Amino acid sequence: MTDPLRPSDHADSAPSAGAAASDDITQPQLGVVGWLRWGWRQLTSMRTALVLLLLLAIAAVPGSLVPQRSADPNGVTQYFTDNPDLAPVLDKLSLFDVYTSPWFSAIYLLLFISLIGCVLPRTKHHWKALRSQPPRTPARLSRLDDHRTREIAVEGDADAAGAAAVETAAAQLRKSGYRVARYDGRGTFSVSAERGYLRETGNLLFHGALVGVLIAVGVGGGFTYTGQRVLVEGQAFANSLLDYSSFNPGRFVNGDTLTPYSMTLDRFDVTYVPPGQPGSGQAGNFVAHVTTQAPGSDPQDGEVRVNHPLDVQGDRVYLLGNGYAPTVTIRDAQGNEVFHDSVAFLPQDANMTSLGVIKVADGLPQQLGLLGFFYPTMDVLDTGALTSTYGALEYPTLTLRVYEGDLGIDDGTPRSVYTLDPSGMTQIAGGDSGNPAIQLMPGQTEDLPNGLGTITFENEAPAGAVGYEGSVKRFASLSIHRDLAGPWVLGFALLALFGLLAALFVPRRRMWVKASPQNGTVLIEYAGLARGEDPTLAAAVDQLADKHGATLPAPPSQSHPDTGKVD
Amino acid sequence: MPGTDPLLLDEISLLLVWTAVAIYVLAFIAYAIDLARRSDLALKAKDEVVARELVTAGGGGVITTGGGSSASTPSAKPRYLWARLGTVLTALGFVFHLVATVLRGVAAERVPWSNMYEFALTGLLLIIAVYLAVLTKFDLRFLGALMTGLAVLLLGGATLAFHVEVVPLADPLKSVWLVVHVFVASLATALFALAFGLSVVQLIQTRRERKLAEAPVDAAPSRSFLRTVPNADALESLAYRFAIVGFIFWTFTLIAGSIWANDAWGRFWGFDTKEVWTFVIWVLYAGYIHARATRGWRGTRSAWLSIIGFTAVLFNFTIVNVFFKGLHAYSGLTT
Ligand code: HEM
């Protein structure tokens, strides 16, 4: 028996086998072991696998309807704001974390247990099958659907001719990849041939590789880290925990032993489709030009582009975002510099209207918070509101509202550098404060209200620059990853794909060639039997009959048509 | 094509698309008439070969190359003129469709698959191409109405609702994986569509066969095109053959998409909307393949899974494109 092992409810296995199996297990005196065995057989049945697969498909759907914390944390926050009553209920059901939820995990874990329970015995069985002989030639080949006959005339020893013909067939079959065995007896000679073990191998490889994918994702994820860092042009960063603005390590990552290297953002380039062309204003060709240096080696130039992360010492650097980082200097009433920095402003729309916050913690009588809007190409709407109409620096303008008071950072509460909490502060410029908001173009200086000092929007353009090009620095938001799972997952996925190709397209079939010497002639029969889907079987039998027939002597004068089917 | 106005090229392309849609409509009508007339033809053929018809009630078991279906003996093989017309029209529409797609690509100076309109344009082009290619091997013209209907609805709908001017490719889409991923996904979709059509016909055929088995022997023969198509078993195994090729392509789509996602976003899998649906479809078809091997599920139940699978594909086809629109906003690289 070299058929692949299948669960008892497989469509190919005889119904009686399944019925018999369930008969002897419903007997009550089976006890614990019996019940366990029953449960295991249920779990590893085709029906269970099928139901679990369908459940998995259904269970995955809600994650596309409700925002997920993993993919869209802001969406989840928004959802809570929009649906204050519903959201907590959904949260209880893990609907914001579908793919790590207990119910989703339960389904795929059960599925994989079932898979392993199904595949292990089959592997063992297949291992044995790989070294067994093709089965005996059936006594009556003519019963098979695909059956051809040919009769040849022989002078002399019909037995020898029959044996020789079968030997030739065996050689031909072996050459086309069949495993063959000779079965002679009762006056006939035959060869039994089988091919397509690769089909079952492929099936097992496919299912096994799926387990590989799961393990690689689970274990590999533990060795993976991602970190984010915003770099303004000219700024450098060292690959250590301290220098990241956020860092998500896997379980087994030691944050203290990151591969040491440094990276400087030299320049950030972007092009805009000029006005008047299709897609005008669309930004593209983002490139962060960086210099990286590992200890003890020379600095190296590199580029980080969308779709083209940069490999540095086994880490991959991705371009997440970019924007403008206006350089602002603030001086107190005496003209002493109390603040000087390039502050990353976050883009709010396609034309790079950007929002940023400047915090001056020391050096002035009270702490100062400035909420700024930056417009690379400023224009005034009919309503009087400002807007940006183009992403490049055509008419760069910075507007600032100023708040005085307590920034709320002294007690150690972590505050985002991108937000300002004005409670506990007094607005002294912009809004209802009585003073107009401060409005600056690069190179301009204005007084702060109440004689506090001055503020300058520095022009960073190199000497001799045309217009405002280069007047405001850019920043790149980089994401740095080390991913040990990826290559393994890919490897297993490709194995699964190859396994699938073999499992679905390698035909598994048996062929028989039988010679029955009769007085003066030899009747040669060819027959084939498909195991599983095999639309090309009939053609294969024809081909065998033709190829083998070509090596045979002519048929006796009055004979059957060459490859006629015998009814 | 330097010096040629891309806007003009796109306008010509659009004109050709509408021409193609119009021709597909005609093809659809021809195929529909064919289906309506098939029963008559088959009945006439039956009168000629009554004896044999009894044996093959429910249609022939084999699907032959070219010519009519094998419902009747070769000598009495009905010639489906309307189906032939439908196929010729489909091929003609395809030519216009192809030129339109190429022109769109020339106008944009890149592969024409970067927004909803272009996805529909290229995707349906491939679907029709696969259908026409399959026709050279199997006589599936009874699915012609479905395929051309799909093309008219989706291509016409996408052109009406989503046609946009040619714009440069957004950065995240500048990747060879875009080319591979979308191409293979469209091929898979085409094969799933054929499997879907076969499964639908299989279900109807099954019902007819059951009725036929229950009906008294001397009952009047039913007037239906179904007598000219293969029996339910043959339909099922053919549907399965298309579906597994589709499944392989889909598996590849999944892998290629992950590689691309890893380059573009720094993670190969993140369960966002598009990824979820690609996964759901993959699992559904894995379920379908299993169902075919599970006792009690072969036949009608597995056919339903094939239908559900393709419904999910169609759903994803729109979701994917909506998602890519989101990617356009992303191309401004706002954090
Ligand atoms: C992650 C879950 C699973 C997936 C995605 C999956 C997918 C597939 C696919 C695509 C095939 C067709 C390829 C082939 O014939 O080799 C297949 C076949 C098969 N699977 Fe699975 N499977 C899963 C779990 C299971 C489990 C749990 C079992 C055990 C009960 C199982 C048993 C089988 C068997 C016996 C076949 C051969 C069917 C035949 O004879 O045609 N699979 N599976």
JSON list of C-alpha atoms in Angstrom, two decimals, chain A residues 273-346:
[
{"chain": "A", "resi": 273, "resn": "VAL", "atom": "CA", "xyz": [5.71, 68.74, -10.44]},
{"chain": "A", "resi": 274, "resn": "PRO", "atom": "CA", "xyz": [5.66, 72.38, -11.61]},
{"chain": "A", "resi": 275, "resn": "PRO", "atom": "CA", "xyz": [2.37, 74.26, -11.89]},
{"chain": "A", "resi": 276, "resn": "GLY", "atom": "CA", "xyz": [0.49, 73.80, -15.13]},
{"chain": "A", "resi": 277, "resn": "GLN", "atom": "CA", "xyz": [1.49, 70.17, -15.59]},
{"chain": "A", "resi": 278, "resn": "PRO", "atom": "CA", "xyz": [-0.70, 67.17, -14.85]},
{"chain": "A", "resi": 279, "resn": "GLY", "atom": "CA", "xyz": [-0.32, 66.27, -11.21]},
{"chain": "A", "resi": 280, "resn": "SER", "atom": "CA", "xyz": [1.11, 69.69, -10.49]},
{"chain": "A", "resi": 281, "resn": "GLY", "atom": "CA", "xyz": [2.35, 70.14, -6.98]},
{"chain": "A", "resi": 282, "resn": "GLN", "atom": "CA", "xyz": [2.82, 66.40, -6.53]},
{"chain": "A", "resi": 283, "resn": "ALA", "atom": "CA", "xyz": [6.00, 65.68, -4.64]},
{"chain": "A", "resi": 284, "resn": "GLY", "atom": "CA", "xyz": [8.30, 62.86, -5.60]},
{"chain": "A", "resi": 285, "resn": "ASN", "atom": "CA", "xyz": [11.83, 61.54, -5.83]},
{"chain": "A", "resi": 286, "resn": "PHE", "atom": "CA", "xyz": [12.39, 61.91, -2.13]},
{"chain": "A", "resi": 287, "resn": "VAL", "atom": "CA", "xyz": [16.04, 61.24, -1.30]},
{"chain": "A", "resi": 288, "resn": "ALA", "atom": "CA", "xyz": [17.80, 61.54, 2.02]},
{"chain": "A", "resi": 289, "resn": "HIS", "atom": "CA", "xyz": [21.53, 61.82, 1.38]},
{"chain": "A", "resi": 290, "resn": "VAL", "atom": "CA", "xyz": [23.32, 60.48, 4.41]},
{"chain": "A", "resi": 291, "resn": "THR", "atom": "CA", "xyz": [26.83, 59.72, 5.53]},
{"chain": "A", "resi": 292, "resn": "THR", "atom": "CA", "xyz": [27.25, 56.67, 7.66]},
{"chain": "A", "resi": 293, "resn": "GLN", "atom": "CA", "xyz": [30.27, 55.58, 9.59]},
{"chain": "A", "resi": 294, "resn": "ALA", "atom": "CA", "xyz": [31.03, 52.42, 11.52]},
{"chain": "A", "resi": 295, "resn": "PRO", "atom": "CA", "xyz": [33.75, 52.57, 14.16]},
{"chain": "A", "resi": 296, "resn": "GLY", "atom": "CA", "xyz": [37.18, 52.14, 12.66]},
{"chain": "A", "resi": 297, "resn": "SER", "atom": "CA", "xyz": [36.10, 52.49, 9.04]},
{"chain": "A", "resi": 298, "resn": "ASP", "atom": "CA", "xyz": [35.78, 55.32, 6.56]},
{"chain": "A", "resi": 299, "resn": "PRO", "atom": "CA", "xyz": [32.60, 57.35, 6.25]},
{"chain": "A", "resi": 300, "resn": "GLN", "atom": "CA", "xyz": [30.33, 56.21, 3.46]},
{"chain": "A", "resi": 301, "resn": "ASP", "atom": "CA", "xyz": [27.78, 58.09, 1.42]},
{"chain": "A", "resi": 302, "resn": "GLY", "atom": "CA", "xyz": [24.37, 56.57, 1.09]},
{"chain": "A", "resi": 303, "resn": "GLU", "atom": "CA", "xyz": [20.86, 57.35, -0.03]},
{"chain": "A", "resi": 304, "resn": "VAL", "atom": "CA", "xyz": [17.58, 56.52, 1.62]},
{"chain": "A", "resi": 305, "resn": "ARG", "atom": "CA", "xyz": [14.65, 56.57, -0.77]},
{"chain": "A", "resi": 306, "resn": "VAL", "atom": "CA", "xyz": [11.09, 55.38, -0.72]},
{"chain": "A", "resi": 307, "resn": "ASN", "atom": "CA", "xyz": [11.09, 51.68, -1.69]},
{"chain": "A", "resi": 308, "resn": "HIS", "atom": "CA", "xyz": [14.87, 51.67, -1.39]},
{"chain": "A", "resi": 309, "resn": "PRO", "atom": "CA", "xyz": [15.94, 51.38, 2.21]},
{"chain": "A", "resi": 310, "resn": "LEU", "atom": "CA", "xyz": [19.62, 51.75, 3.01]},
{"chain": "A", "resi": 311, "resn": "ASP", "atom": "CA", "xyz": [21.51, 48.83, 4.50]},
{"chain": "A", "resi": 312, "resn": "VAL", "atom": "CA", "xyz": [23.83, 49.88, 7.28]},
{"chain": "A", "resi": 313, "resn": "GLN", "atom": "CA", "xyz": [25.65, 47.26, 9.31]},
{"chain": "A", "resi": 314, "resn": "GLY", "atom": "CA", "xyz": [22.76, 44.82, 9.03]},
{"chain": "A", "resi": 315, "resn": "ASP", "atom": "CA", "xyz": [20.16, 47.45, 9.87]},
{"chain": "A", "resi": 316, "resn": "ARG", "atom": "CA", "xyz": [17.82, 48.84, 7.27]},
{"chain": "A", "resi": 317, "resn": "VAL", "atom": "CA", "xyz": [17.05, 52.52, 7.22]},
{"chain": "A", "resi": 318, "resn": "TYR", "atom": "CA", "xyz": [13.70, 53.61, 5.83]},
{"chain": "A", "resi": 319, "resn": "LEU", "atom": "CA", "xyz": [12.39, 56.98, 4.87]},
{"chain": "A", "resi": 320, "resn": "LEU", "atom": "CA", "xyz": [9.18, 57.50, 6.79]},
{"chain": "A", "resi": 321, "resn": "GLY", "atom": "CA", "xyz": [8.49, 61.15, 6.29]},
{"chain": "A", "resi": 322, "resn": "ASN", "atom": "CA", "xyz": [9.93, 64.56, 5.67]},
{"chain": "A", "resi": 323, "resn": "GLY", "atom": "CA", "xyz": [9.18, 68.19, 6.14]},
{"chain": "A", "resi": 324, "resn": "TYR", "atom": "CA", "xyz": [10.56, 71.61, 6.91]},
{"chain": "A", "resi": 325, "resn": "ALA", "atom": "CA", "xyz": [12.51, 72.53, 10.01]},
{"chain": "A", "resi": 326, "resn": "PRO", "atom": "CA", "xyz": [12.57, 76.32, 10.32]},
{"chain": "A", "resi": 327, "resn": "THR", "atom": "CA", "xyz": [15.56, 77.64, 12.21]},
{"chain": "A", "resi": 328, "resn": "VAL", "atom": "CA", "xyz": [14.51, 80.09, 14.88]},
{"chain": "A", "resi": 329, "resn": "THR", "atom": "CA", "xyz": [16.59, 82.25, 17.21]},
{"chain": "A", "resi": 330, "resn": "ILE", "atom": "CA", "xyz": [15.09, 83.93, 20.28]},
{"chain": "A", "resi": 331, "resn": "ARG", "atom": "CA", "xyz": [16.88, 86.62, 22.23]},
{"chain": "A", "resi": 332, "resn": "ASP", "atom": "CA", "xyz": [15.93, 88.19, 25.53]},
{"chain": "A", "resi": 333, "resn": "ALA", "atom": "CA", "xyz": [15.47, 91.91, 26.10]},
{"chain": "A", "resi": 334, "resn": "GLN", "atom": "CA", "xyz": [19.22, 92.35, 26.56]},
{"chain": "A", "resi": 335, "resn": "GLY", "atom": "CA", "xyz": [19.96, 90.60, 23.26]},
{"chain": "A", "resi": 336, "resn": "ASN", "atom": "CA", "xyz": [21.28, 87.37, 24.80]},
{"chain": "A", "resi": 337, "resn": "GLU", "atom": "CA", "xyz": [20.44, 84.24, 22.80]},
{"chain": "A", "resi": 338, "resn": "VAL", "atom": "CA", "xyz": [18.06, 82.04, 24.79]},
{"chain": "A", "resi": 339, "resn": "PHE", "atom": "CA", "xyz": [16.97, 79.68, 22.00]},
{"chain": "A", "resi": 340, "resn": "HIS", "atom": "CA", "xyz": [18.47, 78.65, 18.69]},
{"chain": "A", "resi": 341, "resn": "ASP", "atom": "CA", "xyz": [17.38, 75.52, 16.90]},
{"chain": "A", "resi": 342, "resn": "SER", "atom": "CA", "xyz": [15.92, 74.02, 13.74]},
{"chain": "A", "resi": 343, "resn": "VAL", "atom": "CA", "xyz": [12.54, 72.68, 14.75]},
{"chain": "A", "resi": 344, "resn": "ALA", "atom": "CA", "xyz": [10.82, 69.95, 12.74]},
{"chain": "A", "resi": 345, "resn": "PHE", "atom": "CA", "xyz": [7.33, 71.07, 11.67]},
{"chain": "A", "resi": 346, "resn": "LEU", "atom": "CA", "xyz": [4.92, 68.29, 10.75]}
]
